[in-house]
Tab-separated table of C-alpha atoms in Angstrom:
chain	number	residue	atom	x	y	z
A	441	ALA	CA	-21.285	-20.420	10.435
A	442	GLN	CA	-21.105	-17.488	8.556
A	443	SER	CA	-22.375	-15.681	5.311
A	444	VAL	CA	-23.047	-12.338	3.460
A	445	THR	CA	-25.969	-11.237	1.789
A	446	GLN	CA	-25.183	-7.901	-0.660
A	447	LEU	CA	-28.392	-6.822	-1.485
A	448	GLY	CA	-28.442	-5.175	-5.183
A	449	SER	CA	-25.933	-6.311	-7.245
A	450	HIS	CA	-25.999	-2.621	-9.519
A	451	VAL	CA	-26.203	0.133	-8.002
A	452	SER	CA	-26.516	4.105	-9.498
A	453	VAL	CA	-26.518	7.359	-8.199
A	454	SER	CA	-25.791	11.170	-9.423
A	455	GLU	CA	-22.898	12.470	-8.054
A	456	GLY	CA	-23.848	14.341	-5.650
A	457	ALA	CA	-26.724	11.883	-4.041
A	458	LEU	CA	-26.457	9.436	-1.210
A	459	VAL	CA	-24.409	6.527	-1.180
A	460	LEU	CA	-26.539	3.767	0.495
A	461	LEU	CA	-25.146	-0.380	-0.242
A	462	ARG	CA	-26.568	-3.024	1.741
A	463	CYS	CA	-25.172	-5.425	3.706
A	464	ASN	CA	-27.117	-8.185	6.130
A	465	TYR	CA	-24.678	-11.285	7.728
A	466	SER	CA	-25.359	-14.007	9.775
A	467	SER	CA	-22.342	-15.024	12.445
A	468	SER	CA	-22.590	-17.908	15.197
A	469	VAL	CA	-19.870	-16.017	16.729
A	470	PRO	CA	-19.850	-12.452	17.680
A	471	PRO	CA	-18.951	-11.257	13.833
A	472	TYR	CA	-16.209	-8.692	12.526
A	473	LEU	CA	-17.688	-6.758	9.460
A	474	PHE	CA	-15.745	-5.450	6.828
A	475	TRP	CA	-15.652	-2.864	3.565
A	476	TYR	CA	-13.549	-3.072	1.507
A	477	VAL	CA	-13.668	-1.496	-2.221
A	478	GLN	CA	-12.133	-2.897	-5.497
A	479	TYR	CA	-11.407	-0.498	-9.003
A	480	PRO	CA	-11.049	-1.814	-11.651
A	481	ASN	CA	-8.117	-5.087	-12.006
A	482	GLN	CA	-6.967	-3.877	-8.233
A	483	GLY	CA	-6.711	-5.605	-5.384
A	484	LEU	CA	-8.790	-4.851	-1.922
A	485	GLN	CA	-8.612	-1.701	-0.156
A	486	LEU	CA	-10.119	-1.853	3.043
A	487	LEU	CA	-12.643	1.426	3.617
A	488	LEU	CA	-13.837	0.869	7.722
A	489	LYS	CA	-14.379	-1.939	9.733
A	490	TYR	CA	-16.362	-2.792	12.812
A	491	THR	CA	-14.565	-5.035	15.716
A	492	THR	CA	-15.790	-4.134	18.337
A	493	GLY	CA	-16.926	-0.963	20.432
A	494	ALA	CA	-18.626	2.022	18.994
A	495	THR	CA	-21.392	0.476	16.040
A	496	LEU	CA	-21.048	3.499	14.542
A	497	VAL	CA	-17.754	3.350	11.958
A	498	LYS	CA	-16.168	5.388	10.244
A	499	GLY	CA	-13.957	4.773	6.898
A	500	ILE	CA	-11.648	6.913	4.322
A	501	ASN	CA	-13.104	8.423	1.793
A	502	GLY	CA	-16.110	9.861	3.821
A	503	PHE	CA	-18.014	6.441	4.077
A	504	GLU	CA	-19.511	5.096	7.140
A	505	ALA	CA	-20.783	1.703	8.292
A	506	GLU	CA	-23.606	1.249	11.239
A	507	PHE	CA	-23.230	-2.450	13.035
A	508	LYS	CA	-26.775	-3.477	13.484
A	509	LYS	CA	-26.794	-6.511	15.735
A	510	SER	CA	-30.907	-6.723	15.840
A	511	GLU	CA	-31.285	-6.215	11.863
A	512	THR	CA	-28.031	-8.246	11.701
A	513	SER	CA	-27.109	-5.552	9.360
A	514	PHE	CA	-23.780	-2.993	8.121
A	515	HIS	CA	-24.915	-1.205	5.399
A	516	LEU	CA	-22.516	1.776	4.250
A	517	THR	CA	-23.112	4.704	3.719
A	518	LYS	CA	-21.727	7.907	2.227
A	519	PRO	CA	-23.343	11.453	2.070
A	520	SER	CA	-22.045	12.958	-1.074
A	521	ALA	CA	-21.231	10.592	-4.724
A	522	HIS	CA	-18.760	11.434	-5.884
A	523	MET	CA	-17.071	9.994	-9.342
A	524	SER	CA	-13.899	9.355	-7.936
A	525	ASP	CA	-16.579	6.807	-5.626
A	526	ALA	CA	-17.325	4.198	-8.920
A	527	ALA	CA	-16.145	0.878	-8.254
A	528	GLU	CA	-16.726	-2.101	-6.993
A	529	TYR	CA	-17.570	-2.986	-2.722
A	530	PHE	CA	-17.604	-5.709	-1.274
A	531	CYS	CA	-19.020	-6.454	2.429
A	532	ALA	CA	-17.207	-9.390	4.644
A	533	VAL	CA	-17.402	-11.430	7.603
A	534	SER	CA	-15.189	-12.638	10.305
A	535	GLY	CA	-14.997	-13.724	13.939
A	536	SER	CA	-13.569	-13.934	16.779
A	537	GLY	CA	-11.297	-17.579	16.901
A	538	THR	CA	-11.703	-18.010	12.925
A	539	TYR	CA	-9.245	-18.010	10.557
A	540	LYS	CA	-11.325	-16.914	7.132
A	541	TYR	CA	-13.620	-13.642	5.845
A	542	ILE	CA	-16.544	-14.430	3.799
A	543	PHE	CA	-17.400	-12.254	1.210
A	544	GLY	CA	-20.692	-10.972	-0.257
A	545	THR	CA	-20.817	-11.448	-4.384
A	546	GLY	CA	-20.222	-7.734	-4.407
A	547	THR	CA	-21.888	-4.348	-5.511
A	548	ARG	CA	-20.905	-2.529	-8.351
A	549	LEU	CA	-21.504	0.982	-7.558
A	550	LYS	CA	-22.166	3.623	-10.925
A	551	VAL	CA	-22.053	7.473	-10.405
A	552	LEU	CA	-24.025	9.614	-13.128
A	553	ALA	CA	-22.887	12.878	-13.381
B	1153	ASP	CA	6.550	0.361	4.461
B	1154	ALA	CA	5.853	-2.146	1.028
B	1155	GLY	CA	2.461	-3.948	1.478
B	1156	VAL	CA	1.995	-7.685	0.088
B	1157	THR	CA	3.286	-8.338	-3.003
B	1158	GLN	CA	2.511	-11.247	-5.941
B	1159	SER	CA	3.541	-12.332	-8.866
B	1160	PRO	CA	3.238	-12.429	-11.525
B	1161	THR	CA	0.600	-9.731	-12.104
B	1162	HIS	CA	-0.219	-11.679	-15.106
B	1163	LEU	CA	-0.405	-15.294	-16.279
B	1164	ILE	CA	-1.868	-16.882	-19.129
B	1165	LYS	CA	-1.859	-20.829	-19.491
B	1166	THR	CA	-3.789	-23.514	-21.478
B	1167	ARG	CA	-5.567	-26.514	-19.715
B	1168	GLY	CA	-4.100	-29.039	-18.328
B	1169	GLN	CA	-0.914	-27.107	-17.405
B	1170	GLN	CA	0.421	-26.313	-13.524
B	1171	VAL	CA	0.848	-22.780	-12.181
B	1172	THR	CA	2.745	-21.223	-9.369
B	1173	LEU	CA	1.798	-18.341	-7.890
B	1174	ARG	CA	3.396	-16.188	-5.204
B	1175	CYS	CA	3.280	-13.982	-2.409
B	1176	SER	CA	5.393	-12.125	-0.008
B	1177	PRO	CA	3.606	-11.069	2.942
B	1178	ILE	CA	3.831	-7.617	5.125
B	1179	SER	CA	6.697	-7.464	6.949
B	1180	GLY	CA	6.708	-8.710	10.326
B	1181	HIS	CA	3.380	-10.479	9.608
B	1182	LYS	CA	3.469	-13.956	9.944
B	1183	SER	CA	-0.191	-15.592	8.169
B	1184	VAL	CA	-0.674	-15.648	4.430
B	1185	SER	CA	-4.361	-16.436	3.165
B	1186	TRP	CA	-5.134	-17.162	-0.470
B	1187	TYR	CA	-8.404	-16.147	-2.238
B	1188	GLN	CA	-9.696	-16.936	-5.838
B	1189	GLN	CA	-11.936	-14.354	-6.842
B	1190	VAL	CA	-13.452	-15.313	-10.320
B	1191	LEU	CA	-15.165	-12.325	-12.396
B	1192	GLY	CA	-18.051	-11.128	-10.500
B	1193	GLN	CA	-18.420	-12.892	-7.383
B	1194	GLY	CA	-16.832	-12.137	-3.890
B	1195	PRO	CA	-13.232	-13.468	-3.356
B	1196	GLN	CA	-13.186	-17.034	-2.042
B	1197	PHE	CA	-11.265	-18.452	0.605
B	1198	ILE	CA	-8.820	-20.993	-0.297
B	1199	PHE	CA	-6.309	-21.203	2.579
B	1200	GLN	CA	-4.320	-19.727	5.199
B	1201	TYR	CA	-1.078	-20.025	6.082
B	1202	TYR	CA	0.534	-19.901	10.077
B	1203	GLU	CA	4.070	-20.498	11.321
B	1204	LYS	CA	4.184	-23.109	8.033
B	1205	GLU	CA	1.522	-24.639	8.962
B	1206	GLU	CA	-1.767	-24.933	7.148
B	1207	ARG	CA	-4.436	-23.698	9.858
B	1208	GLY	CA	-7.641	-23.583	7.420
B	1209	ARG	CA	-9.227	-24.408	3.811
B	1210	GLY	CA	-11.973	-24.014	2.105
B	1211	ASN	CA	-13.802	-25.964	-0.400
B	1212	PHE	CA	-11.227	-26.076	-3.503
B	1213	PRO	CA	-10.371	-29.576	-5.063
B	1214	ASP	CA	-6.720	-30.978	-4.505
B	1215	ARG	CA	-5.292	-29.400	-7.603
B	1216	PHE	CA	-4.942	-26.902	-5.121
B	1217	SER	CA	-1.813	-26.495	-2.795
B	1218	ALA	CA	0.243	-24.158	-1.023
B	1219	ARG	CA	3.585	-23.652	1.062
B	1220	GLN	CA	5.135	-21.519	3.755
B	1221	PHE	CA	8.321	-20.693	3.939
B	1222	PRO	CA	10.644	-19.660	6.585
B	1223	ASN	CA	10.445	-16.134	5.814
B	1224	TYR	CA	6.764	-16.008	5.779
B	1225	SER	CA	6.144	-15.804	1.878
B	1226	SER	CA	3.869	-18.454	0.461
B	1227	GLU	CA	2.953	-20.046	-2.726
B	1228	LEU	CA	-0.192	-21.415	-4.449
B	1229	ASN	CA	-0.148	-24.143	-7.188
B	1230	VAL	CA	-2.549	-25.476	-8.830
B	1231	ASN	CA	-2.318	-28.668	-11.255
B	1232	ALA	CA	-4.406	-29.688	-13.782
B	1233	LEU	CA	-5.892	-25.917	-14.421
B	1234	LEU	CA	-8.927	-26.595	-15.781
B	1235	LEU	CA	-10.930	-23.285	-17.529
B	1236	GLY	CA	-12.627	-22.475	-14.315
B	1237	ASP	CA	-9.780	-21.942	-12.591
B	1238	SER	CA	-9.673	-18.469	-14.560
B	1239	ALA	CA	-9.850	-15.953	-11.990
B	1240	LEU	CA	-7.878	-12.883	-10.072
B	1241	TYR	CA	-5.875	-14.971	-6.748
B	1242	LEU	CA	-5.265	-12.769	-3.852
B	1243	CYS	CA	-2.871	-13.317	-1.576
B	1244	ALA	CA	-3.761	-11.592	1.945
B	1245	SER	CA	-1.273	-11.569	5.180
B	1246	SER	CA	-2.105	-10.798	8.859
B	1247	LEU	CA	-0.221	-10.617	12.103
B	1248	ASN	CA	-1.598	-13.915	13.374
B	1249	ALA	CA	-4.084	-16.342	12.493
B	1250	GLY	CA	-7.574	-16.750	14.272
B	1251	VAL	CA	-6.576	-14.646	17.564
B	1252	SER	CA	-9.010	-12.095	18.446
B	1253	TYR	CA	-8.954	-9.413	15.497
B	1254	ASN	CA	-6.305	-10.304	13.241
B	1255	GLU	CA	-6.796	-7.444	9.869
B	1256	GLN	CA	-5.865	-9.027	6.395
B	1257	PHE	CA	-3.636	-6.707	4.401
B	1258	PHE	CA	-4.509	-7.802	0.377
B	1259	GLY	CA	-2.061	-7.596	-2.274
B	1260	PRO	CA	-3.085	-6.290	-5.919
B	1261	GLY	CA	-3.631	-10.372	-6.879
B	1262	THR	CA	-2.437	-12.344	-9.935
B	1263	ARG	CA	-4.781	-12.505	-13.080
B	1264	LEU	CA	-4.864	-16.310	-14.205
B	1265	THR	CA	-6.717	-17.008	-17.733
B	1266	VAL	CA	-6.630	-20.266	-19.016
B	1267	LEU	CA	-7.173	-20.857	-21.982
């Protein structure tokens, strides 16, 4: 079985500050992990993914995430927040041989001027 | 190349009615998955189809059904609509199904409102 927990349904940061969005997963198979961003009234856009290999994954728009197996975590970070980063962010888990993504409940990021 | 397309963009129905949502996958992709995203929640898996066969089903009632056509496009049907069916319905396509890593590419969704 697989599950995802996103801590913090709402996160506020000042423009230029560090962004940290937390994701913990549970998976009975080696996980594939994803972060998606969703802007209002739009679909999901892939930010980054971890499948195998390097545990530090770099994505679009300056975001990165680190797969930590020992902590079952895949937290999303960005060194300096921009106003355009305001959106909802979803962490998802899948795995080899599985056919579906399991999504977390999302974290809404607010960027303060 | 065109991404995943969905139609219609928005839809308003009343309780008890039936609705059909449509999805065209990325060219060359043979698998289509459907997700329901209720306001304020993450997407929930409904179905996956691969080569016109159902490969997986989420925890949804039999009122929900889907099919995939020879051109790999797909339809999601929901019968006897309930207020709780109001949601954004997302379609995702991938090359294959459940074979190693297969990235799913999501469409913009269909916003269904049930009154």
